[in-house]
Every structure is written in structure tokens, then in C-alpha cells.
PDB file of C-alpha atoms in Angstrom:
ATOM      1  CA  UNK A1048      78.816 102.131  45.242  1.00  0.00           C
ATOM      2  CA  UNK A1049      80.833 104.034  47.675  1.00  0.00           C
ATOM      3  CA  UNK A1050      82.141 102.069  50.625  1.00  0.00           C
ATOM      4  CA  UNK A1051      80.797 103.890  54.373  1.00  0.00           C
ATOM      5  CA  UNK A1052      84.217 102.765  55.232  1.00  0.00           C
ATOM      6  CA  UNK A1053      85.585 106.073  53.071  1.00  0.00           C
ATOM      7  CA  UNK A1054      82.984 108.446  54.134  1.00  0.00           C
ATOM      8  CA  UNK A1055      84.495 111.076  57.466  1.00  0.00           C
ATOM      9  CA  UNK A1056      82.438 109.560  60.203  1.00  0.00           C
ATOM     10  CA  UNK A1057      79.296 111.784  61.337  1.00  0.00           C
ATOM     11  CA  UNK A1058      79.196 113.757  64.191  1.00  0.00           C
ATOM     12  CA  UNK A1059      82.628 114.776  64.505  1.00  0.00           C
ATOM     13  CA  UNK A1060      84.807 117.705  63.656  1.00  0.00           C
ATOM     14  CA  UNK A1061      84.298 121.576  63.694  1.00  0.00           C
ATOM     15  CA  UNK A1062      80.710 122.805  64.289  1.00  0.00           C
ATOM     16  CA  UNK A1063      79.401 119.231  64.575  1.00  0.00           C
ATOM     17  CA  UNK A1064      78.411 120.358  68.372  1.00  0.00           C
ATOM     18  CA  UNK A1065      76.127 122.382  69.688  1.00  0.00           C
ATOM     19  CA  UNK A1066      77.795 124.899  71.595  1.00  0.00           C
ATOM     20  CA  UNK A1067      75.311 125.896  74.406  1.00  0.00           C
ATOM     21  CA  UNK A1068      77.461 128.911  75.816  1.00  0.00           C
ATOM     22  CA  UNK A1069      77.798 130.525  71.866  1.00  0.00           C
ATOM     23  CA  UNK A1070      81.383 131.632  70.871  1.00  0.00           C
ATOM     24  CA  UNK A1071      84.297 129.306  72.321  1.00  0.00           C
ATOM     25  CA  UNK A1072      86.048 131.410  75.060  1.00  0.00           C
ATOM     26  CA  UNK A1073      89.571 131.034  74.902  1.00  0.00           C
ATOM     27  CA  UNK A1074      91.859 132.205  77.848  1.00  0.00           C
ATOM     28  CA  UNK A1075      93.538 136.099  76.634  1.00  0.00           C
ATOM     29  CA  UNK A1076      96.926 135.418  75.879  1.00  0.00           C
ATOM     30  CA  UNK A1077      99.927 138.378  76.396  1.00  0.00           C
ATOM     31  CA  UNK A1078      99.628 141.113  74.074  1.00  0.00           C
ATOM     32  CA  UNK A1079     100.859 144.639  73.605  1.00  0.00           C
ATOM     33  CA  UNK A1080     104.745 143.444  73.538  1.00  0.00           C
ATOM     34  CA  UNK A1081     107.136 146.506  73.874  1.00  0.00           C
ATOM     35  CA  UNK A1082     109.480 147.396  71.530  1.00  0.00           C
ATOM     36  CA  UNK A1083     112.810 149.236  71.473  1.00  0.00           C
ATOM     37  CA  UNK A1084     112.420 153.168  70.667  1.00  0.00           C
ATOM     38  CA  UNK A1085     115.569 155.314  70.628  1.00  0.00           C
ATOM     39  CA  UNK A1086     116.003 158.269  72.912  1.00  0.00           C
ATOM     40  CA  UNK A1087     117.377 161.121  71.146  1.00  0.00           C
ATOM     41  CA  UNK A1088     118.203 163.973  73.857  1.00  0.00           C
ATOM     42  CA  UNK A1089     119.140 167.485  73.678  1.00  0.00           C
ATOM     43  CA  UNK A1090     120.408 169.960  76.009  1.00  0.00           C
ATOM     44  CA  UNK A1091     121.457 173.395  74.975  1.00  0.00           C
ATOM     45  CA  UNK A1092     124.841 172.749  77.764  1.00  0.00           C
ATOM     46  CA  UNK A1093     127.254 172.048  74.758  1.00  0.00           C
ATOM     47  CA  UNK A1094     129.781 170.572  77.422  1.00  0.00           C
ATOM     48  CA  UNK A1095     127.696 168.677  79.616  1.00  0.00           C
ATOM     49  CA  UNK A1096     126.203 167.357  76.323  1.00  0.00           C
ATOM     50  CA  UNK A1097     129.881 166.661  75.099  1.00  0.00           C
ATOM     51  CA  UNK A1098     130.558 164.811  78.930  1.00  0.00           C
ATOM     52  CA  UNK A1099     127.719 162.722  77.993  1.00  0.00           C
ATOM     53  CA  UNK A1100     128.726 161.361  74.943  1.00  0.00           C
ATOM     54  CA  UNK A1101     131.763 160.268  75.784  1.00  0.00           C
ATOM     55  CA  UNK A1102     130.329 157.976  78.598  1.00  0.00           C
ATOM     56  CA  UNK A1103     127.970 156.679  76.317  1.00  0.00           C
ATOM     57  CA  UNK A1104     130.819 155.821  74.099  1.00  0.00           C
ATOM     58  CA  UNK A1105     132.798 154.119  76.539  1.00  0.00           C
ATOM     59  CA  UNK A1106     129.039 152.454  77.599  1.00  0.00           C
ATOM     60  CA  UNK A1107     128.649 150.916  73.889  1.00  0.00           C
ATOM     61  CA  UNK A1108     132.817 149.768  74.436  1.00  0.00           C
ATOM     62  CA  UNK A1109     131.735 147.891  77.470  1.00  0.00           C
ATOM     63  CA  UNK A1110     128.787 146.392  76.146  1.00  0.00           C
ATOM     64  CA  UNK A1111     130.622 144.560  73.208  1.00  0.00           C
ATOM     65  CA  UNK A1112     133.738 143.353  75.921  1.00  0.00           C
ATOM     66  CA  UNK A1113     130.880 142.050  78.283  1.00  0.00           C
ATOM     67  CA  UNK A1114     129.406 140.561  75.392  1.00  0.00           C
ATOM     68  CA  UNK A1115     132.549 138.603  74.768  1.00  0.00           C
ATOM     69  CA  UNK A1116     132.861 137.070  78.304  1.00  0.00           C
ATOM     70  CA  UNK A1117     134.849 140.165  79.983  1.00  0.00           C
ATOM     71  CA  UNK A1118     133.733 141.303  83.461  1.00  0.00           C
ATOM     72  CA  UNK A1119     131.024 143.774  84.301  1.00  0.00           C
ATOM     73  CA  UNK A1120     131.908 147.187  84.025  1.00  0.00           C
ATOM     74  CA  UNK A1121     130.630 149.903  86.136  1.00  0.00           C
ATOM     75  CA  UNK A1122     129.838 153.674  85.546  1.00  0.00           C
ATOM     76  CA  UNK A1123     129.633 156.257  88.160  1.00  0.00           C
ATOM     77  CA  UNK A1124     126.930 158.988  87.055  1.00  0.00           C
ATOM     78  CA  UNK A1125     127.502 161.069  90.010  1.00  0.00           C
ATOM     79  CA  UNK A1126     130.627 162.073  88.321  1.00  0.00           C
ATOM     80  CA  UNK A1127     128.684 164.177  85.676  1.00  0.00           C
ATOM     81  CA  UNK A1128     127.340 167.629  85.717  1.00  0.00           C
ATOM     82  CA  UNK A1129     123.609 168.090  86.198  1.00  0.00           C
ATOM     83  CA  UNK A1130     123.095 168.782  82.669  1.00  0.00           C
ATOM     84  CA  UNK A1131     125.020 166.192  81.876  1.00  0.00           C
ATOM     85  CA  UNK A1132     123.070 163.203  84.342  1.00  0.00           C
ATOM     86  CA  UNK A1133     120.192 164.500  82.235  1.00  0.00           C
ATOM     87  CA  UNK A1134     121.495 163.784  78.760  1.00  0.00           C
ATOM     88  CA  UNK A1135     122.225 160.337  79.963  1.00  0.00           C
ATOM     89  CA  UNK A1136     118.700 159.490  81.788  1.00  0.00           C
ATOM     90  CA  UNK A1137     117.113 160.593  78.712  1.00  0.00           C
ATOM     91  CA  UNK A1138     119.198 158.706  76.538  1.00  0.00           C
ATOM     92  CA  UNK A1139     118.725 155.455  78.659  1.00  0.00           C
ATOM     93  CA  UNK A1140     115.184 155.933  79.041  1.00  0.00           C
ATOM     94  CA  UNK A1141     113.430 152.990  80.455  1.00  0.00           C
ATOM     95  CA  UNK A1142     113.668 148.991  79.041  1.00  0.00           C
ATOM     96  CA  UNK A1143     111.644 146.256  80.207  1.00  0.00           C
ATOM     97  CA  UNK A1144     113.016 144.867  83.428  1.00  0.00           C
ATOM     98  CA  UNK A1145     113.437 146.238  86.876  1.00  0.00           C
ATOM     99  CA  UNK A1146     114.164 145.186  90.033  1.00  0.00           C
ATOM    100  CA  UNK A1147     114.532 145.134  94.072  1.00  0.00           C
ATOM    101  CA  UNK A1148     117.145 144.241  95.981  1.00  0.00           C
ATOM    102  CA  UNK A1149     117.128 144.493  99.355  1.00  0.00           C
ATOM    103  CA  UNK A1150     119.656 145.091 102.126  1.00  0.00           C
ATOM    104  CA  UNK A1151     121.942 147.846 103.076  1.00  0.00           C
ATOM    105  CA  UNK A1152     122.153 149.797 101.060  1.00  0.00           C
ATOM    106  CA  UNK A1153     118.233 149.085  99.579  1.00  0.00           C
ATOM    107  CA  UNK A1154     118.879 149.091  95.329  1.00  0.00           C
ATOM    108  CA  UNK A1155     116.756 149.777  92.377  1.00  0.00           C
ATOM    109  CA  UNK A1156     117.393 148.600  89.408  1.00  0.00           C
ATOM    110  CA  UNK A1157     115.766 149.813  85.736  1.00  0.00           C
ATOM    111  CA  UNK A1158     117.114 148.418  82.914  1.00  0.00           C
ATOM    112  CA  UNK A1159     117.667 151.049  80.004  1.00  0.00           C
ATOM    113  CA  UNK A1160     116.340 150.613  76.667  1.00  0.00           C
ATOM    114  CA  UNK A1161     119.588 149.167  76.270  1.00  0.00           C
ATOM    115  CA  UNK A1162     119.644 145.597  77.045  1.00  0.00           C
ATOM    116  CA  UNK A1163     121.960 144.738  79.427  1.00  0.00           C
ATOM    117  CA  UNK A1164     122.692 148.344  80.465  1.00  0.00           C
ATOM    118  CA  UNK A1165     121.326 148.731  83.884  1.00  0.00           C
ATOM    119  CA  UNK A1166     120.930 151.907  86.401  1.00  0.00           C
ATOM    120  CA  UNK A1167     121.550 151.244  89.662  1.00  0.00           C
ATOM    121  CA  UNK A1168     120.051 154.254  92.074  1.00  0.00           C
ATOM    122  CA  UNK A1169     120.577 153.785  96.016  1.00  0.00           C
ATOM    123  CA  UNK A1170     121.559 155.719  99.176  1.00  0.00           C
ATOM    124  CA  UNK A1171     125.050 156.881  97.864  1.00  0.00           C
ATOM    125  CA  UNK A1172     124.699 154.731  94.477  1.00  0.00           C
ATOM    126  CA  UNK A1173     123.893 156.246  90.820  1.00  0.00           C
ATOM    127  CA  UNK A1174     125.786 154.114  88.382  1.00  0.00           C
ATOM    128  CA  UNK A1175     125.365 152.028  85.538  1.00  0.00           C
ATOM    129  CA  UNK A1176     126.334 148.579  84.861  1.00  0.00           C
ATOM    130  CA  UNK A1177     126.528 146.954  82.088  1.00  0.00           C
ATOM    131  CA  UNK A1178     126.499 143.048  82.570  1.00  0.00           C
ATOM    132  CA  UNK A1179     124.078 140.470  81.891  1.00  0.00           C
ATOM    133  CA  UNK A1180     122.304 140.907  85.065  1.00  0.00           C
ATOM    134  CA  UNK A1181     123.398 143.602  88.073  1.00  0.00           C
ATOM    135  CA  UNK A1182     126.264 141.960  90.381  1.00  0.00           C
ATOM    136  CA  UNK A1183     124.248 142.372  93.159  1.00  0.00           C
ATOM    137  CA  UNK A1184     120.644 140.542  92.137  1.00  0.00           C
ATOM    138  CA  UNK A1185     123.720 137.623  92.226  1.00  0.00           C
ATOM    139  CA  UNK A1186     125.263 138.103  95.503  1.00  0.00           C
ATOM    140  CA  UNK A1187     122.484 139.394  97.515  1.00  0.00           C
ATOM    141  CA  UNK A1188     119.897 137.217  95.593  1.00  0.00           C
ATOM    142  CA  UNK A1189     118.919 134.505  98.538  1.00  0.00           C
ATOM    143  CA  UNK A1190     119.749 136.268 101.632  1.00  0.00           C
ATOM    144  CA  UNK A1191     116.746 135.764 103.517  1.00  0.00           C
ATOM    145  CA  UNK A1192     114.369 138.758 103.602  1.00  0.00           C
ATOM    146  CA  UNK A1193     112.119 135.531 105.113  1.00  0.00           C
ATOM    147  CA  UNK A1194     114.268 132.087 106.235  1.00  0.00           C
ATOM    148  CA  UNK A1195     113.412 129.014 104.844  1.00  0.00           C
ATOM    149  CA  UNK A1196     112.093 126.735 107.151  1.00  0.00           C
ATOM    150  CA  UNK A1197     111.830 123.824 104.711  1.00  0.00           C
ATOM    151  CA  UNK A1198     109.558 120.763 106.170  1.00  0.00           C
ATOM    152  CA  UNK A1199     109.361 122.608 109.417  1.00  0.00           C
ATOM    153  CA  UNK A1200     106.862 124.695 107.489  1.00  0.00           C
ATOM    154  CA  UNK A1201     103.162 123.675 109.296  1.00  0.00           C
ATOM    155  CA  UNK A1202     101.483 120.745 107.723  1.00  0.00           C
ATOM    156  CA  UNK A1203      97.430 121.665 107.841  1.00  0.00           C
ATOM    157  CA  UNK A1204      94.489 120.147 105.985  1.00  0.00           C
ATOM    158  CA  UNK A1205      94.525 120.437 102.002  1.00  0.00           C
ATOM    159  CA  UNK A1206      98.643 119.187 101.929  1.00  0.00           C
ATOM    160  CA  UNK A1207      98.950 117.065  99.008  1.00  0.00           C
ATOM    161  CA  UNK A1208     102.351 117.243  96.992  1.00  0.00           C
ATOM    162  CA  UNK A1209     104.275 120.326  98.135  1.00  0.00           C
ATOM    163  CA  UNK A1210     106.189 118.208 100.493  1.00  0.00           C
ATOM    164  CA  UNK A1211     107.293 116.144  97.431  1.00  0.00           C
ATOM    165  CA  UNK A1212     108.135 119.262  95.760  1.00  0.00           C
ATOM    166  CA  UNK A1213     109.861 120.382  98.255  1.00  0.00           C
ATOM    167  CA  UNK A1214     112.235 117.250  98.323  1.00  0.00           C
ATOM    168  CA  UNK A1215     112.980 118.119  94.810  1.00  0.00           C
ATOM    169  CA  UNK A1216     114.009 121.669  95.390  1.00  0.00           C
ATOM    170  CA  UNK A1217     116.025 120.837  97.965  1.00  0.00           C
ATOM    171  CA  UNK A1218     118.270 117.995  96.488  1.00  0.00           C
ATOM    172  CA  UNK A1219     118.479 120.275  93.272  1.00  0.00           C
ATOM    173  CA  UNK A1220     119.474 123.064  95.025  1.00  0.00           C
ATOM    174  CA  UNK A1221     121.997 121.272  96.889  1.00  0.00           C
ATOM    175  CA  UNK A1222     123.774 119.317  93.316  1.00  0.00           C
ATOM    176  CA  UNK A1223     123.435 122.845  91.546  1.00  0.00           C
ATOM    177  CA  UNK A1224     126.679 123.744  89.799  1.00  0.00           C
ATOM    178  CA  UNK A1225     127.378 127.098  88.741  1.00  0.00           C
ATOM    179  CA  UNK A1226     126.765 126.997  84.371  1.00  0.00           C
ATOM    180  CA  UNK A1227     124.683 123.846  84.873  1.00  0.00           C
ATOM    181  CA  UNK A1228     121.124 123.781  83.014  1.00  0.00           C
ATOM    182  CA  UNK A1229     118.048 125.598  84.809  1.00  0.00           C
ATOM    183  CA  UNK A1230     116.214 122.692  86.724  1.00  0.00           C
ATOM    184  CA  UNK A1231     112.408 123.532  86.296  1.00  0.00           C
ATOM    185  CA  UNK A1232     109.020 122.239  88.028  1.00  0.00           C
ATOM    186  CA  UNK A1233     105.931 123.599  86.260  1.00  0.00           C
ATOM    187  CA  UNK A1234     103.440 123.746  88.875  1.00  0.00           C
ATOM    188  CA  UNK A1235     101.022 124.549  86.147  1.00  0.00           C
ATOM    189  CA  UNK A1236     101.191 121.088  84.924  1.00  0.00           C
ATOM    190  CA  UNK A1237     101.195 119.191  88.716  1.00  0.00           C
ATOM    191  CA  UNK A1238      98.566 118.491  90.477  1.00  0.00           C
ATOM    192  CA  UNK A1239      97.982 120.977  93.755  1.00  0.00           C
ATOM    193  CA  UNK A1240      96.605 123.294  95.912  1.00  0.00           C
ATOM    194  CA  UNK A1241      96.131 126.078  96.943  1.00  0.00           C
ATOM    195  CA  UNK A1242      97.412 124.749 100.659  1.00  0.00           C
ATOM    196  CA  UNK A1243     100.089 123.567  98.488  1.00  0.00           C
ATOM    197  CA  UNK A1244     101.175 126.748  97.301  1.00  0.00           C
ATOM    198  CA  UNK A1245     101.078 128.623 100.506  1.00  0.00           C
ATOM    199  CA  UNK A1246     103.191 125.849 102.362  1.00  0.00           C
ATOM    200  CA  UNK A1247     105.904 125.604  99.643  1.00  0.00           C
ATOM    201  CA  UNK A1248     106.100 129.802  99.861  1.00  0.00           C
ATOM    202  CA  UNK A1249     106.794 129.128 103.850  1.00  0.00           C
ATOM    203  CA  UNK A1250     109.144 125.854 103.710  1.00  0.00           C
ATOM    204  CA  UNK A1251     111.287 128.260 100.632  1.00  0.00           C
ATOM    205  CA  UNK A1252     111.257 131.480 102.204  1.00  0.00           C
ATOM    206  CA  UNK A1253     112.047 134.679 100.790  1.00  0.00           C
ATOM    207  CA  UNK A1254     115.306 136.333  99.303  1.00  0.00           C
ATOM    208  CA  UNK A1255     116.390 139.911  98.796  1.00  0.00           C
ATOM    209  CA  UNK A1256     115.592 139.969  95.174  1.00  0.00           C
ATOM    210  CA  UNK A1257     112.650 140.851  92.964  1.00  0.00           C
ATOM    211  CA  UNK A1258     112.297 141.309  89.036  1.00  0.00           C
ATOM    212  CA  UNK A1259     109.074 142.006  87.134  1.00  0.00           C
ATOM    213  CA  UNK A1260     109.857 142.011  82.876  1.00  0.00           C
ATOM    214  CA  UNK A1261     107.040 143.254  81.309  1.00  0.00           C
ATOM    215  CA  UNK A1262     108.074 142.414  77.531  1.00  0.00           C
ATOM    216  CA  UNK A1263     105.339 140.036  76.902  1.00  0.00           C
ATOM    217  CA  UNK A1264     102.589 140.145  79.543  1.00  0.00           C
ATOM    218  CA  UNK A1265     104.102 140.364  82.867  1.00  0.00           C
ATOM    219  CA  UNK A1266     106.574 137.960  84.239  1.00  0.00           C
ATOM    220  CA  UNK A1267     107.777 138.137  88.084  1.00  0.00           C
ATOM    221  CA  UNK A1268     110.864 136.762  89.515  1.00  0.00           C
ATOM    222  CA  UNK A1269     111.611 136.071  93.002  1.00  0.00           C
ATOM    223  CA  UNK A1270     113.998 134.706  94.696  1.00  0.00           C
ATOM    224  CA  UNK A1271     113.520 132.683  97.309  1.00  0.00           C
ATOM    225  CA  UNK A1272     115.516 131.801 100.578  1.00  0.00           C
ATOM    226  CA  UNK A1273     116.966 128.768  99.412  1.00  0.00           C
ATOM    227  CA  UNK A1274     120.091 128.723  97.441  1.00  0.00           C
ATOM    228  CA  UNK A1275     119.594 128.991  93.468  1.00  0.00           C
ATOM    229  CA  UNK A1276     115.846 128.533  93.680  1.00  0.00           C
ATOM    230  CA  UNK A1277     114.023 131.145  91.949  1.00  0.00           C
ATOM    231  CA  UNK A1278     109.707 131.558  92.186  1.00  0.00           C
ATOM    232  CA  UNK A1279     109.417 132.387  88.303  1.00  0.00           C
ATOM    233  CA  UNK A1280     105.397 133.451  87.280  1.00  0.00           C
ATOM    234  CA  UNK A1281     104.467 134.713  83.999  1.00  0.00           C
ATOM    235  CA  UNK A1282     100.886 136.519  83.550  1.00  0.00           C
ATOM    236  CA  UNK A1283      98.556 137.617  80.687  1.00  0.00           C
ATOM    237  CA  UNK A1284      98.258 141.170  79.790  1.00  0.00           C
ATOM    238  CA  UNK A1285      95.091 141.217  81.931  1.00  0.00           C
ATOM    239  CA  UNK A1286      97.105 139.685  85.133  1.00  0.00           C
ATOM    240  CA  UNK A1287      96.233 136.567  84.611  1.00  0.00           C
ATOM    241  CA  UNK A1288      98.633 133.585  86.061  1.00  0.00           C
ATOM    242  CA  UNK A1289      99.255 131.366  82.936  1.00  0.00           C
ATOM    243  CA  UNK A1290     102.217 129.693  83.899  1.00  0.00           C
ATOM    244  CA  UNK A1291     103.540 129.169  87.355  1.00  0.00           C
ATOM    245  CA  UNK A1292     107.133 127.612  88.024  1.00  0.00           C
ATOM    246  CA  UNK A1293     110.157 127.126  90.457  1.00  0.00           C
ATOM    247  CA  UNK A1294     113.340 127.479  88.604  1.00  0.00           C
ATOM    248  CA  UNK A1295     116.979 126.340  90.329  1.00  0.00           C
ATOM    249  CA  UNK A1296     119.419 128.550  88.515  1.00  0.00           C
ATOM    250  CA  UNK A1297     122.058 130.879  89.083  1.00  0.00           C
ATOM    251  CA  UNK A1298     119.515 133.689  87.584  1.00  0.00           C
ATOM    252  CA  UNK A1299     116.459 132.849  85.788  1.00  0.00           C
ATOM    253  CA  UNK A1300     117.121 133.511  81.668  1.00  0.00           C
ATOM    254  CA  UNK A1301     114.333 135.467  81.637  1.00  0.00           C
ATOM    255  CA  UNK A1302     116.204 138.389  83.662  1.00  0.00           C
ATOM    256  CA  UNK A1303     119.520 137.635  81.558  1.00  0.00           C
ATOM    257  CA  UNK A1304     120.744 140.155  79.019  1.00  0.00           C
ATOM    258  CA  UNK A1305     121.809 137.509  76.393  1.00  0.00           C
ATOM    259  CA  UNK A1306     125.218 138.062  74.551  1.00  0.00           C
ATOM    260  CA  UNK A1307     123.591 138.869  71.340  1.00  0.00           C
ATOM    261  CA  UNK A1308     121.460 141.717  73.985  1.00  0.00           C
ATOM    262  CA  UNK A1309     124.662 142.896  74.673  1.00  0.00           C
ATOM    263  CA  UNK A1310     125.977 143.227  71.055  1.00  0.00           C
ATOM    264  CA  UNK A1311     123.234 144.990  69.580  1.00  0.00           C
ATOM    265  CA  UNK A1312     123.307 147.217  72.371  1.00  0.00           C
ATOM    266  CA  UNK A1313     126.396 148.410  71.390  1.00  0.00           C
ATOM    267  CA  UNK A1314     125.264 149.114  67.849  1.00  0.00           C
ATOM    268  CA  UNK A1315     121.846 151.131  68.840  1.00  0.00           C
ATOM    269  CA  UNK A1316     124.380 153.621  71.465  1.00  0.00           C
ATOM    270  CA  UNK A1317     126.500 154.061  69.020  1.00  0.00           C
ATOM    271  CA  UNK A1318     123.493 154.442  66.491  1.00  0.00           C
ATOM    272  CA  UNK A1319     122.397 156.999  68.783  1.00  0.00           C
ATOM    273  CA  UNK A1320     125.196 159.030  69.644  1.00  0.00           C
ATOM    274  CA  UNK A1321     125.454 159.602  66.021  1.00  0.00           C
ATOM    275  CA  UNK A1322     121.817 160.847  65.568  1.00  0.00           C
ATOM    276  CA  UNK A1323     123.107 163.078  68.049  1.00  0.00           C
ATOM    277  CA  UNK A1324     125.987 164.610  66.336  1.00  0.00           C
TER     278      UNK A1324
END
């Protein structure tokens, strides 16, 4: 006789419950990821296409001496013919992050399909950079497009823990050393609302600098007024919020071209000035 002891106990497991609404409905999780396509221009200008080349060259030398720890290095595309600026936009193309920074002068940034290869277009500005992240979304990140106002911020009905949170940004911000591990609070996993929200966007303010990646879904990084403290949200492909966080960093990794970014950079110019030739 078998023992009920070894028998799976009734009334559990998969499809052991009615499900009154039919199918389980599962939240839609980022699809559609982008991936890297070359850019293979042409241009009947032999000289400007010649002009263009050569910078790209130099771009795919600078990519593997940033990659090593050497500073950014900047290149003026004003200083190329017409025909030639058009070689290298379609070359570029367009990669996955851009960004806003504001102040004078107002810049916007597109990363190429490079990573780590940036164009920089402003009043009096059309360059590239290549670095892990523009100099300026550094510099100009937390000037305050909105000051932050920290527990000054007005206390109404609905407050539960921002004020808490807000404690913690603040000492973080203040002990953050420059290198030092990201400091993250997942507001997805605290309890809050939505007065909670809307107080801690007050008491942190606003900064001059915005990024939206769309690799994977959406994600959108802003910088807030306070010193390293970063508003870092990451949505569906249908827009949906599915993970909301502050993040007290020098730059959020999520906007960083990585080393290894950098260094296969270097291979897919060089890949593509040969496809070219």
C-alpha cells in the first residue's frame, strides 16, 4: 500500500485553480531591442569623401586611447567641406542614446551608432566627442534648471516616506566620492505615493541634463538639482513604468559608453572605412 504521505498533495500546482479571468495576464516586458547596423556612405566628391575618412580614422584612434583611460578627445566637424559633413553624418548615423543639456550655449547630444562616439550640435558647436559620456552632461549635469528646496518642499496630506528618502539622498549625496559605487533606492520596491513622488521631485529639484536610451524599452535619465543624484526610470516598450529609481553617481551606467563600447567601436570604424575603400 502506498503511503498518502508520498502522494503530491491535491489542490496545488499548475491548473489546479480555476482561473475566473481566462489566460494569466502578465505585465509586457521591453521588446524590439536595437541593434548595431553599419552605415556605408557614398558621395561622388572624391576629396570631401577622402577628408572624411581620415577623421574617421583618427575617430577609431581616439576611441581605443579613451578606451585605455586617456582623456576625451574632441572633433570639430565645422572644419569639413559640405560634402564632406555629409559623409560623416551618414556614417555616424544614429545609436541609442541622446540627450539635453541645458544652459548657454543649449546642447544636443546623439550618440552615433558608435558607442561612445557622440555629436554634439549647438549655437556655434558641431563636434564629436568621443568619451564615455559628453564632458558637459558632467559639468553642467546638476546646475539647477529647478533648485532644490529639500525639506522646505510643502508637506500636504498623502506624505508618507519621501521625507525619509529624502534623508537618504541627502547624506549620500553629501559622502559621494568620485569612482565610489552607484548608491541606489528602488522606489519600485518601497512603499509610497503618489504625494510621495511629487514632493521628492520638489525637495530634489531639477538639473540641466536629460538622457532617454532606448536600447531595451525606454529608459530616462535626469538629473536632478542635488549633487550626484540622478532620477533613473526604465519603461516597457508600450511606456509602461517598470522600474523607478534614484541613483547617486557621478553618471548613471546606463548612459556610460563602457571600455569594451569603446574598443569595439574602434573595430566597426575601421570595419567601415574599409567597406568603403
Amino acid at each position: 500500500m502506498v503511503s498518502p504521505f508520498t502522494l503530491p498533495p491535491a489542490g496545488f500546482g499548475p491548473g489546479s485553480q480555476p482561473d475566473p479571468d481566462g489566460e494569466l495576464q502578465y505585465m509586457a516586458m521591453p521588446s524590439g531591442m536595437r541593434t548595431y547596423a553599419p552605415h556605408i556612405p557614398e558621395a561622388e566628391d572624391q576629396q570631401a569623401m577622402a577628408d572624411a575618412l581620415a577623421m574617421l580614422a583618427e575617430m577609431a584612434a581616439a576611441c581605443e586611447l579613451v578606451a585605455q583611460g586617456a582623456a576625451p578627445v574632441s572633433f570639430d566637424l565645422a572644419s569639413l567641406s559640405p560634402g564632406a559633413r555629409k559623409v560623416m553624418a551618414d556614417a555616424l548615423g544614429q545609436g541609442e542614446v541622446s540627450m539635453k543639456i541645458r544652459g548657454l550655449p543649449a546642447v544636443m547630444v546623439q550618440e552615433s551608432v558608435f558607442a561612445g562616439v557622440w555629436m554634439c550640435l549647438a549655437a556655434g558647436m558641431d563636434l564629436v566627442e568621443v568619451a564615455p559620456v559628453p564632458a558637459l552632461a558632467l559639468t553642467r549635469a546638476h546646475m539647477p534648471h529647478r533648485p532644490a528646496i529639500g525639506s522646505l518642499a510643502r508637506k500636504g496630506p498623502g506624505l508618507a516616506n519621501a521625507p525619509a528618502i529624502l534623508t537618504e539622498l541627502v547624506e549620500k549625496s553629501r559622502s559621494h566620492k568620485a569612482g565610489a559605487m552607484a548608491h541606489v533606492i528602488n522606489l519600485s520596491l518601497l512603499p509610497h505615493t503618489p504625494e510621495d513622488l511629487d514632493w521628492l521631485a520638489e525637495a530634489t529639484g531639477e538639473g540641466a541634463v536629460t538622457v532617454l536610451s532606448r536600447g531595451y524599452g525606454n529608459c530616462r535619465v535626469t538629473a536632478t538639482a542635488m549633487p550626484f543624484v540622478w532620477k533613473v526610470q526604465f519603461f516597457n516598450s508600450m511606456d509602461t513604468l517598470i522600474l523607478d529609481t534614484f541613483e547617486v553617481t557621478g553618471m548613471p551606467e546606463v548612459a556610460l559608453a563602457a571600455d569594451e563600447d569603446l574598443r569595439d567601436s574602434a573595430l566597426r570604424i575601421r570595419d567601415v572605412i574599409e567597406a568603403i575603400r
